[in-house]
């Protein structure tokens, strides 16, 4: 923090999306299995052959993209994937996600792609076919959603009536909630594209707002958080409603996450901002408790950096947070989850464990990304940084390093260190790290917050666990659960079973333990009633 402790919150630093994108492209070029492509002039020659874009015809053009001095285009990212022999969207999906979150003029140009509908064009009959499948229960892929949403937003067709747009948005939201990896990123981008469109935005906003009003809905955090992508007044009202009259703790947490970006993008009017100031003040003054998780208080602390507080009000809140936990203090005083010295040590420990060779040209940005992954105070930035690192050549090595750090007993028993690692492994971990995460879900002596973060992370980690593990997980977390934590713990438990494809086993366990499993029965209704075409599509 600059100056003394009452000068104001320290600035939160954001790495520009074009720097992240350029780093990802350069890292893949320098680590290419085809050593001939590692040279920039040689890569430029291969890139130029068959490339139709207006820029990128010289090594200097590519260098400006790779260093972030000039924002890259979607067409250029696709060409990088082709030349490097990478699957389509293996780079583009992560870059779209980071750019969508940052917003702004350059991100908007990139996300539009400079060509309206997809480059190949989508004939009207193709669009109508996709629309029919979306409405009639057909299976849709990530490519299908990209084509449908691009044409809906940038094409000449105008979809009416509004209930049709609502039905499409409702299905897209459901698929997004149960997808993972690149499938999730592609659907999330399609949802964001429709959310930001003046014609589709009101219906998409209403669908997300409606989901947030359902206590048993699986996507309360995600549905509310998605509203940060819309400047429409209805989106602002829905977010604030979840702050002042939340459906559950999850919906309030989603609203706090959404407010960080909406405040930064100036989506709220003066009256709404005053309401937000009052809510943040109340949360920071009361601190964590039965109705407020530590994560919610941390999200409220982030808002101090965006809200127009008077000097006296700011000084009072700063004095208040000095009595909160170390993480909340660090968010306000350092704009990070920890102090600079500890953050530097944490990043250095991960770098020292990397088994992959890191080209010197990529090392500085990689260090910054690892700092964001573990210490950035905005949860969405940590999540999208994990997705960017997973798309990089260093993803497996970073996952191995994080897991090795987590296997240290001192780390696993320190919530402020273990939980960010588990949140990162939720995206980065592969089957090789599954046992490390699974062990923490059952290990005696680890804090409850660490065990719960491990349950959530395991939902997205590759590989399988035997039935004996799932029975032990169910018994452990339903037997030791405290009444105040029941909703949060059981919801994460049900989500973990469902995402792992173990819903039939969960159903049997619920029947065997009728009394003890009553909360799980209520919270599994959404999953049990999920249409087959939704789950089938989400994997594509």
Coordinates of C-alpha atoms in Angstrom, one line a residue:
X1 CA 0.0 0.0 0.0
X2 CA 1.2 3.5 -0.8
X3 CA 1.6 5.8 2.2
X4 CA 0.2 4.9 5.6
X5 CA -2.6 2.5 6.4
X6 CA -5.3 5.1 6.1
X7 CA -4.4 6.5 2.7
X8 CA -6.8 4.2 0.9
X9 CA -6.8 0.6 -0.5
X10 CA -3.8 -0.4 -2.5
X11 CA -4.4 -0.7 -6.3
X12 CA -5.4 -4.1 -7.7
X13 CA -3.3 -4.9 -10.7
X14 CA -4.7 -6.5 -13.8
X15 CA -2.6 -8.1 -16.6
X16 CA -4.0 -6.8 -19.9
X17 CA -5.8 -9.6 -22.0
X18 CA -3.6 -8.9 -25.0
X19 CA -0.4 -9.5 -23.0
X20 CA -1.9 -12.9 -21.7
X21 CA -2.9 -13.8 -25.3
X22 CA 0.5 -12.9 -26.8
X23 CA 2.3 -14.8 -24.1
X24 CA 0.3 -17.9 -24.8
X25 CA 1.1 -17.8 -28.5
X26 CA 4.8 -17.1 -27.9
X27 CA 5.0 -19.9 -25.3
X28 CA 3.6 -22.5 -27.8
X29 CA 5.8 -21.3 -30.6
X30 CA 9.0 -21.5 -28.5
X31 CA 8.0 -24.9 -27.1
X32 CA 6.8 -26.4 -30.4
X33 CA 7.7 -30.0 -31.0
X34 CA 8.7 -28.9 -34.5
X35 CA 12.0 -27.2 -33.6
X36 CA 12.0 -25.4 -37.0
X37 CA 9.0 -23.4 -35.9
X38 CA 10.7 -22.0 -32.8
X39 CA 12.5 -19.4 -34.9
X40 CA 10.3 -16.3 -35.4
X41 CA 11.3 -15.8 -39.1
X42 CA 10.7 -19.5 -39.9
X43 CA 7.3 -19.4 -38.1
X44 CA 6.3 -16.3 -39.9
X45 CA 7.0 -18.0 -43.3
X46 CA 4.8 -21.0 -42.2
X47 CA 2.2 -18.7 -40.8
X48 CA 2.0 -16.6 -44.0
X49 CA 1.4 -19.6 -46.3
X50 CA -2.4 -19.9 -46.7
X51 CA -3.2 -17.1 -44.2
X52 CA -5.8 -14.6 -45.4
X53 CA -5.6 -12.0 -42.7
X54 CA -4.6 -8.4 -43.4
X55 CA -1.8 -8.4 -40.7
X56 CA 0.7 -10.9 -39.6
X57 CA 2.7 -11.1 -42.8
X58 CA 6.1 -10.4 -41.2
X59 CA 8.1 -11.5 -38.1
X60 CA 7.7 -8.0 -36.7
X61 CA 3.9 -8.2 -36.9
X62 CA 4.0 -11.5 -35.1
X63 CA 6.4 -10.2 -32.5
X64 CA 4.0 -7.3 -31.7
X65 CA 1.2 -9.8 -31.2
X66 CA 3.3 -12.0 -29.0
X67 CA 4.5 -9.2 -26.7
X68 CA 1.0 -7.7 -26.4
X69 CA 2.0 -4.4 -28.0
X70 CA -0.7 -4.9 -30.6
X71 CA -3.9 -7.0 -29.8
X72 CA -4.0 -10.2 -31.8
X73 CA -7.0 -11.1 -33.9
X74 CA -9.2 -14.3 -33.7
X75 CA -8.1 -15.2 -37.2
X76 CA -4.5 -15.0 -36.2
X77 CA -5.0 -17.2 -33.1
X78 CA -6.7 -19.8 -35.3
X79 CA -3.7 -19.7 -37.7
X80 CA -1.3 -20.2 -34.8
X81 CA -3.3 -23.3 -33.9
X82 CA -3.1 -24.6 -37.4
X83 CA 0.6 -24.0 -37.9
X84 CA 1.5 -25.5 -34.5
X85 CA -0.8 -28.5 -35.1
X86 CA -3.0 -27.8 -32.1
X87 CA -6.7 -28.7 -31.9
X88 CA -9.1 -25.9 -32.9
X89 CA -10.0 -23.6 -29.9
X90 CA -7.2 -25.0 -27.7
X91 CA -5.8 -21.5 -27.6
X92 CA -8.7 -19.4 -28.8
X93 CA -11.2 -20.5 -26.1
X94 CA -8.9 -19.4 -23.2
X95 CA -8.1 -16.1 -24.9
X96 CA -11.8 -15.4 -25.5
X97 CA -12.6 -16.0 -21.8
X98 CA -9.8 -13.7 -20.6
X99 CA -10.8 -11.0 -23.1
X100 CA -14.5 -11.3 -22.3
X101 CA -13.9 -10.8 -18.6
X102 CA -11.6 -7.7 -19.1
X103 CA -13.9 -6.0 -21.6
X104 CA -13.1 -2.7 -23.2
X105 CA -12.7 -1.5 -26.8
X106 CA -9.8 -3.8 -27.9
X107 CA -11.5 -6.8 -26.3
X108 CA -14.7 -6.0 -28.1
X109 CA -13.0 -5.8 -31.5
X110 CA -11.2 -9.1 -30.8
X111 CA -14.3 -10.9 -29.7
X112 CA -16.3 -9.8 -32.7
X113 CA -13.6 -11.3 -34.9
X114 CA -13.8 -8.4 -37.3
X115 CA -16.1 -10.4 -39.6
X116 CA -19.5 -10.6 -37.9
X117 CA -20.6 -14.2 -38.3
X118 CA -18.0 -17.0 -38.4
X119 CA -15.5 -16.7 -41.2
X120 CA -17.0 -19.6 -43.1
X121 CA -20.4 -18.0 -43.0
X122 CA -23.6 -19.7 -41.7
X123 CA -26.4 -20.0 -44.3
X124 CA -29.8 -19.1 -43.1
X125 CA -30.9 -22.7 -43.3
X126 CA -28.0 -23.8 -41.0
X127 CA -29.0 -21.2 -38.4
X128 CA -32.7 -22.3 -38.5
X129 CA -31.5 -25.9 -38.1
X130 CA -29.4 -25.0 -35.0
X131 CA -32.3 -23.1 -33.6
X132 CA -34.7 -26.0 -34.0
X133 CA -32.3 -28.4 -32.4
X134 CA -31.8 -26.0 -29.4
X135 CA -35.6 -25.8 -28.9
X136 CA -36.5 -29.4 -29.7
X137 CA -33.9 -31.3 -27.6
X138 CA -31.3 -32.0 -30.1
X139 CA -27.6 -32.5 -29.2
X140 CA -25.5 -29.4 -29.7
X141 CA -21.7 -29.0 -29.7
X142 CA -19.4 -26.1 -28.8
X143 CA -19.1 -25.3 -32.6
X144 CA -22.9 -25.3 -32.8
X145 CA -23.3 -22.8 -30.0
X146 CA -20.6 -20.6 -31.4
X147 CA -22.3 -20.5 -34.8
X148 CA -25.8 -20.0 -33.4
X149 CA -24.8 -17.2 -31.0
X150 CA -22.6 -15.4 -33.6
X151 CA -25.3 -15.5 -36.2
X152 CA -28.0 -14.5 -33.7
X153 CA -25.9 -11.4 -32.7
X154 CA -24.1 -10.4 -35.9
X155 CA -26.3 -11.9 -38.6
X156 CA -29.4 -10.4 -40.2
X157 CA -31.8 -12.8 -38.6
X158 CA -34.0 -11.5 -35.8
X159 CA -35.3 -14.2 -33.6
X160 CA -38.8 -13.6 -32.3
X161 CA -40.8 -13.8 -30.1
X162 CA -38.9 -13.2 -26.9
X163 CA -39.9 -16.5 -25.4
X164 CA -37.9 -18.3 -28.1
X165 CA -34.8 -16.3 -27.1
X166 CA -35.5 -17.2 -23.5
X167 CA -35.7 -20.9 -24.2
X168 CA -32.4 -20.8 -26.1
X169 CA -30.8 -18.9 -23.3
X170 CA -32.2 -21.3 -20.6
X171 CA -30.8 -24.3 -22.4
X172 CA -27.4 -22.6 -23.0
X173 CA -27.1 -21.7 -19.3
X174 CA -27.9 -25.3 -18.2
X175 CA -25.3 -26.8 -20.6
X176 CA -22.8 -24.3 -19.3
X177 CA -23.4 -25.3 -15.7
X178 CA -22.7 -29.0 -16.4
X179 CA -19.8 -28.7 -18.9
X180 CA -16.1 -28.5 -18.2
X181 CA -12.8 -27.4 -19.8
X182 CA -13.0 -26.2 -23.4
X183 CA -16.6 -27.2 -23.6
X184 CA -17.4 -24.8 -20.7
X185 CA -15.3 -21.9 -22.1
X186 CA -17.1 -22.1 -25.5
X187 CA -20.5 -22.1 -24.0
X188 CA -19.6 -19.4 -21.6
X189 CA -18.4 -17.2 -24.5
X190 CA -21.7 -17.9 -26.3
X191 CA -23.6 -16.9 -23.2
X192 CA -21.6 -13.7 -22.8
X193 CA -22.0 -12.9 -26.5
X194 CA -25.8 -13.1 -26.2
X195 CA -25.8 -11.4 -22.8
X196 CA -24.0 -8.3 -24.2
X197 CA -26.3 -8.0 -27.3
X198 CA -29.1 -5.4 -27.0
X199 CA -31.7 -7.8 -28.6
X200 CA -30.8 -10.9 -26.7
X201 CA -29.5 -9.4 -23.5
X202 CA -32.9 -8.8 -21.7
X203 CA -34.0 -12.4 -22.1
X204 CA -30.6 -13.8 -21.1
X205 CA -30.6 -11.5 -18.1
X206 CA -34.1 -12.6 -17.1
X207 CA -33.1 -16.3 -17.4
X208 CA -30.0 -15.9 -15.1
X209 CA -32.1 -13.7 -12.7
X210 CA -34.8 -16.4 -12.6
X211 CA -32.3 -19.2 -11.9
X212 CA -30.9 -17.1 -9.0
X213 CA -34.4 -17.1 -7.4
X214 CA -34.5 -20.9 -7.1
X215 CA -32.9 -22.2 -3.9
X216 CA -32.4 -25.7 -5.3
X217 CA -30.8 -24.5 -8.5
X218 CA -27.3 -25.8 -9.0
X219 CA -25.9 -22.7 -10.7
X220 CA -26.7 -19.9 -8.2
X221 CA -23.2 -18.5 -8.1
X222 CA -22.6 -18.8 -11.8
X223 CA -26.0 -17.5 -12.9
X224 CA -25.7 -14.3 -10.8
X225 CA -22.0 -13.9 -11.6
X226 CA -22.8 -14.1 -15.4
X227 CA -24.8 -10.9 -15.0
X228 CA -21.6 -8.9 -14.7
X229 CA -21.4 -9.1 -18.5
X230 CA -24.5 -7.0 -19.1
X231 CA -24.8 -3.2 -18.6
X232 CA -28.6 -3.5 -18.8
X233 CA -30.4 -2.0 -15.8
X234 CA -32.2 -5.3 -15.2
X235 CA -28.9 -7.0 -14.6
X236 CA -27.8 -4.4 -12.1
X237 CA -31.1 -4.7 -10.2
X238 CA -31.0 -8.5 -10.2
X239 CA -27.4 -8.4 -8.8
X240 CA -28.3 -5.9 -6.0
X241 CA -31.5 -7.9 -5.1
X242 CA -29.2 -10.9 -4.4
X243 CA -27.1 -8.7 -2.1
X244 CA -30.0 -7.2 -0.1
X245 CA -32.4 -10.2 -0.2
X246 CA -30.3 -13.2 -1.2
X247 CA -31.9 -16.5 -2.2
X248 CA -29.0 -18.4 -0.5
X249 CA -25.4 -17.7 0.6
X250 CA -24.3 -18.9 -2.9
X251 CA -26.4 -16.3 -4.7
X252 CA -25.1 -13.5 -2.5
X253 CA -21.5 -14.7 -3.1
X254 CA -22.2 -14.7 -6.9
X255 CA -23.6 -11.1 -6.6
X256 CA -20.5 -10.0 -4.7
X257 CA -18.3 -11.5 -7.5
X258 CA -20.4 -9.8 -10.2
X259 CA -20.2 -6.4 -8.4
X260 CA -16.4 -6.3 -8.7
X261 CA -16.6 -6.3 -12.5
X262 CA -19.8 -4.3 -12.8
X263 CA -18.4 -1.6 -10.5
X264 CA -15.2 -1.5 -12.6
X265 CA -17.2 -1.2 -15.8
X266 CA -19.5 1.5 -14.2
X267 CA -22.7 -0.4 -14.7
X268 CA -24.4 0.9 -11.6
X269 CA -26.2 4.3 -11.3
X270 CA -25.7 6.6 -8.3
X271 CA -28.6 5.0 -6.2
X272 CA -27.4 1.5 -6.9
X273 CA -23.9 2.4 -5.9
X274 CA -25.1 3.8 -2.6
X275 CA -26.8 0.5 -1.9
X276 CA -23.6 -1.4 -2.8
X277 CA -21.7 0.8 -0.4
X278 CA -24.1 0.1 2.4
X279 CA -23.9 -3.7 1.7
X280 CA -20.2 -3.8 1.6
X281 CA -19.9 -1.7 4.7
X282 CA -22.3 -4.1 6.6
X283 CA -20.4 -7.2 5.4
X284 CA -16.9 -5.8 6.3
X285 CA -18.1 -4.6 9.7
X286 CA -19.7 -7.9 10.7
X287 CA -17.0 -10.2 9.2
X288 CA -17.4 -13.9 8.7
X289 CA -20.1 -15.8 10.5
X290 CA -22.9 -18.3 10.1
X291 CA -24.5 -16.2 7.3
X292 CA -21.2 -15.0 5.8
X293 CA -18.4 -17.2 4.5
X294 CA -14.8 -15.9 4.5
X295 CA -14.9 -15.9 0.7
X296 CA -17.9 -13.5 0.8
X297 CA -16.1 -11.1 3.1
X298 CA -13.0 -11.3 0.9
X299 CA -15.2 -10.5 -2.1
X300 CA -16.6 -7.5 -0.3
X301 CA -13.1 -6.3 0.5
X302 CA -12.3 -6.2 -3.2
X303 CA -15.2 -3.7 -3.6
X304 CA -13.4 -1.2 -1.5
X305 CA -11.1 -0.6 -4.4
X306 CA -14.0 0.3 -6.7
X307 CA -16.5 2.2 -4.6
X308 CA -16.7 6.0 -4.3
X309 CA -16.1 6.3 -0.5
X310 CA -15.6 9.5 1.3
X311 CA -12.2 9.8 3.0
X312 CA -13.8 9.5 6.4
X313 CA -15.8 6.4 5.4
X314 CA -12.8 4.8 3.8
X315 CA -10.6 5.4 6.9
X316 CA -13.3 3.8 9.1
X317 CA -13.5 0.7 7.0
X318 CA -9.8 0.5 6.8
X319 CA -9.6 0.5 10.6
X320 CA -12.3 -2.2 10.6
X321 CA -10.6 -4.6 8.3
X322 CA -7.4 -4.5 10.4
X323 CA -9.3 -6.6 12.8
X324 CA -10.4 -9.1 10.1
X325 CA -8.3 -12.2 9.0
X326 CA -5.0 -11.9 7.3
X327 CA -6.5 -12.4 3.8
X328 CA -9.0 -9.6 4.1
X329 CA -6.3 -7.2 5.4
X330 CA -4.0 -8.2 2.5
X331 CA -6.7 -7.5 -0.1
X332 CA -7.2 -4.0 1.2
X333 CA -3.6 -3.1 2.1
X334 CA -1.8 -4.9 -0.8
X335 CA -4.4 -5.6 -3.5
X336 CA -3.6 -9.3 -3.1
X337 CA -4.5 -12.3 -1.0
X338 CA -1.2 -12.0 0.8
X339 CA 1.6 -9.6 1.4
X340 CA 4.2 -9.0 -1.3
X341 CA 7.0 -10.9 0.4
X342 CA 4.9 -14.0 1.0
X343 CA 3.5 -13.9 -2.6
X344 CA 7.0 -13.7 -4.0
X345 CA 8.0 -16.8 -1.9
X346 CA 4.9 -18.7 -3.0
X347 CA 5.6 -18.1 -6.7
X348 CA 9.3 -18.9 -6.3
X349 CA 8.4 -22.3 -4.7
X350 CA 6.1 -23.2 -7.6
X351 CA 8.7 -22.1 -10.2
X352 CA 11.4 -24.2 -8.4
X353 CA 9.2 -27.3 -8.7
X354 CA 8.5 -26.9 -12.5
X355 CA 9.9 -29.8 -14.4
X356 CA 9.2 -28.2 -17.8
X357 CA 11.9 -26.0 -19.4
X358 CA 10.6 -22.4 -19.5
X359 CA 12.0 -20.3 -22.3
X360 CA 13.5 -17.0 -20.9
X361 CA 11.3 -14.9 -23.2
X362 CA 8.2 -16.3 -21.3
X363 CA 9.5 -16.4 -17.8
X364 CA 8.5 -12.9 -16.6
X365 CA 4.9 -13.2 -17.7
X366 CA 4.7 -16.7 -16.4
X367 CA 5.7 -15.5 -12.9
X368 CA 3.0 -12.8 -13.1
X369 CA 0.4 -15.4 -14.1
X370 CA 1.4 -17.7 -11.2
X371 CA 1.0 -14.7 -8.9
X372 CA -2.5 -14.0 -10.3
X373 CA -3.3 -17.7 -10.1
X374 CA -2.5 -17.9 -6.4
X375 CA -2.9 -14.4 -5.0
X376 CA -5.1 -12.2 -7.1
X377 CA -8.0 -11.0 -5.0
X378 CA -10.6 -11.3 -7.7
X379 CA -11.8 -14.9 -7.9
X380 CA -12.7 -14.8 -11.6
X381 CA -9.2 -13.6 -12.4
X382 CA -7.7 -16.6 -10.6
X383 CA -10.1 -18.9 -12.4
X384 CA -9.4 -17.5 -15.9
X385 CA -5.7 -17.5 -15.3
X386 CA -5.9 -21.2 -14.5
X387 CA -7.6 -21.7 -17.8
X388 CA -4.9 -19.8 -19.6
X389 CA -2.2 -21.8 -17.9
X390 CA -3.9 -25.0 -18.7
X391 CA -3.9 -24.0 -22.4
X392 CA -0.2 -23.3 -22.3
X393 CA 2.7 -25.8 -22.7
X394 CA 3.4 -25.5 -19.0
X395 CA -0.1 -26.6 -17.8
X396 CA 0.9 -30.2 -16.7
X397 CA 4.1 -29.0 -15.1
X398 CA 2.3 -26.3 -13.1
X399 CA -0.4 -28.8 -12.0
X400 CA 2.4 -31.2 -10.8
X401 CA 4.1 -28.4 -8.9
X402 CA 0.9 -27.3 -7.2
X403 CA 0.1 -30.8 -6.1
X404 CA 3.6 -31.3 -4.8
X405 CA 3.2 -28.1 -2.7
X406 CA -0.2 -29.3 -1.5
X407 CA 1.3 -32.6 -0.3
X408 CA 3.3 -30.7 2.3
X409 CA 1.5 -31.1 5.6
X410 CA 2.2 -27.5 6.6
X411 CA 0.6 -26.2 3.4
X412 CA -2.5 -28.5 3.6
X413 CA -3.3 -27.3 7.1
X414 CA -3.0 -23.6 6.3
X415 CA -6.3 -22.5 4.7
X416 CA -4.9 -19.3 3.2
X417 CA -2.3 -21.3 1.3
X418 CA -4.1 -24.6 0.5
X419 CA -7.5 -23.3 -0.8
X420 CA -6.0 -21.2 -3.6
X421 CA -3.9 -24.2 -4.6
X422 CA -7.0 -26.4 -4.7
X423 CA -9.0 -23.8 -6.7
X424 CA -6.2 -23.8 -9.2
X425 CA -6.1 -27.6 -9.4
X426 CA -9.8 -27.6 -10.1
X427 CA -8.8 -26.4 -13.6
X428 CA -5.2 -27.6 -14.0
X429 CA -5.2 -31.0 -12.4
X430 CA -5.2 -34.2 -14.5
X431 CA -5.5 -37.8 -13.5
X432 CA -2.0 -37.7 -12.1
X433 CA -3.0 -35.3 -9.4
X434 CA -6.4 -36.9 -8.5
X435 CA -5.1 -38.9 -5.5
X436 CA -3.6 -35.7 -4.0
X437 CA -6.9 -33.9 -4.1
X438 CA -9.0 -36.9 -3.2
X439 CA -6.9 -37.6 -0.1
X440 CA -7.6 -34.1 1.3
X441 CA -11.4 -34.7 1.1
X442 CA -11.1 -37.4 3.8
X443 CA -7.9 -36.5 5.6
X444 CA -8.3 -36.0 9.3
X445 CA -6.8 -32.8 10.7
X446 CA -7.2 -30.6 7.7
X447 CA -9.4 -27.5 8.1
X448 CA -13.0 -27.8 7.0
X449 CA -12.5 -25.2 4.4
X450 CA -9.6 -27.1 2.8
X451 CA -11.6 -30.4 2.8
X452 CA -14.6 -28.6 1.1
X453 CA -12.3 -26.9 -1.5
X454 CA -10.9 -30.4 -2.2
X455 CA -14.4 -31.8 -2.8
X456 CA -15.2 -29.0 -5.2
X457 CA -11.9 -29.4 -7.0
X458 CA -12.3 -33.1 -7.4
X459 CA -15.5 -32.4 -9.4
X460 CA -13.3 -31.3 -12.3
X461 CA -10.2 -33.5 -12.0
X462 CA -9.7 -36.2 -14.6
X463 CA -9.6 -39.9 -13.7
X464 CA -11.9 -42.1 -11.7
X465 CA -12.2 -43.1 -8.1
X466 CA -13.5 -46.5 -6.8
X467 CA -17.0 -46.9 -5.3
X468 CA -15.4 -47.4 -1.9
X469 CA -14.0 -43.9 -2.1
X470 CA -17.4 -42.4 -2.9
X471 CA -19.0 -44.2 0.0
X472 CA -16.3 -43.0 2.3
X473 CA -16.7 -39.5 1.1
X474 CA -20.5 -39.5 1.5
X475 CA -20.2 -41.0 5.0
X476 CA -17.5 -38.6 6.2
X477 CA -19.1 -35.4 5.1
X478 CA -22.7 -36.2 6.0
X479 CA -21.7 -37.6 9.4
X480 CA -19.4 -34.7 10.5
X481 CA -21.4 -31.8 9.0
X482 CA -22.3 -28.9 11.3
X483 CA -25.9 -27.6 11.1
X484 CA -24.7 -24.1 10.1
X485 CA -22.6 -25.5 7.2
X486 CA -25.1 -28.1 6.0
X487 CA -26.3 -26.4 2.8
X488 CA -22.9 -25.5 1.6
X489 CA -21.2 -28.8 2.3
X490 CA -24.1 -31.0 0.9
X491 CA -24.4 -28.9 -2.2
X492 CA -20.7 -29.3 -3.0
X493 CA -20.9 -33.0 -2.2
X494 CA -23.9 -33.5 -4.6
X495 CA -22.1 -31.5 -7.3
X496 CA -19.0 -33.6 -7.0
X497 CA -21.0 -36.9 -7.4
X498 CA -22.9 -35.5 -10.3
X499 CA -19.9 -34.1 -12.3
X500 CA -18.1 -37.4 -11.7
X501 CA -21.0 -39.4 -13.2
X502 CA -21.7 -41.0 -9.8
X503 CA -25.3 -39.8 -9.5
X504 CA -26.8 -43.3 -9.6
X505 CA -24.5 -44.2 -6.6
X506 CA -25.5 -41.1 -4.8
X507 CA -29.2 -42.0 -5.3
X508 CA -28.6 -45.4 -3.7
X509 CA -26.7 -43.9 -0.8
X510 CA -29.5 -41.4 -0.2
X511 CA -32.1 -44.3 -0.1
X512 CA -29.9 -46.2 2.4
X513 CA -29.5 -43.2 4.7
X514 CA -32.9 -41.6 4.5
X515 CA -32.7 -39.4 7.6
X516 CA -29.1 -38.4 7.4
X517 CA -29.3 -37.8 3.6
X518 CA -32.4 -35.7 3.5
X519 CA -30.5 -32.5 2.5
X520 CA -28.7 -34.4 -0.3
X521 CA -32.0 -35.7 -1.6
X522 CA -33.4 -32.1 -1.9
X523 CA -30.3 -30.7 -3.5
X524 CA -30.0 -33.6 -6.0
X525 CA -33.4 -33.0 -7.5
X526 CA -32.0 -30.5 -10.1
X527 CA -29.4 -33.1 -11.3
X528 CA -31.8 -36.0 -11.4
X529 CA -34.3 -34.0 -13.5
X530 CA -31.7 -32.8 -15.9
X531 CA -32.6 -33.7 -19.5
X532 CA -30.4 -36.2 -21.2
X533 CA -29.7 -34.0 -24.2
X534 CA -28.3 -31.3 -21.9
X535 CA -25.8 -33.6 -20.3
X536 CA -25.0 -35.3 -23.7
X537 CA -24.4 -31.9 -25.3
X538 CA -22.3 -30.5 -22.5
X539 CA -19.6 -33.1 -23.1
X540 CA -19.2 -32.0 -26.8

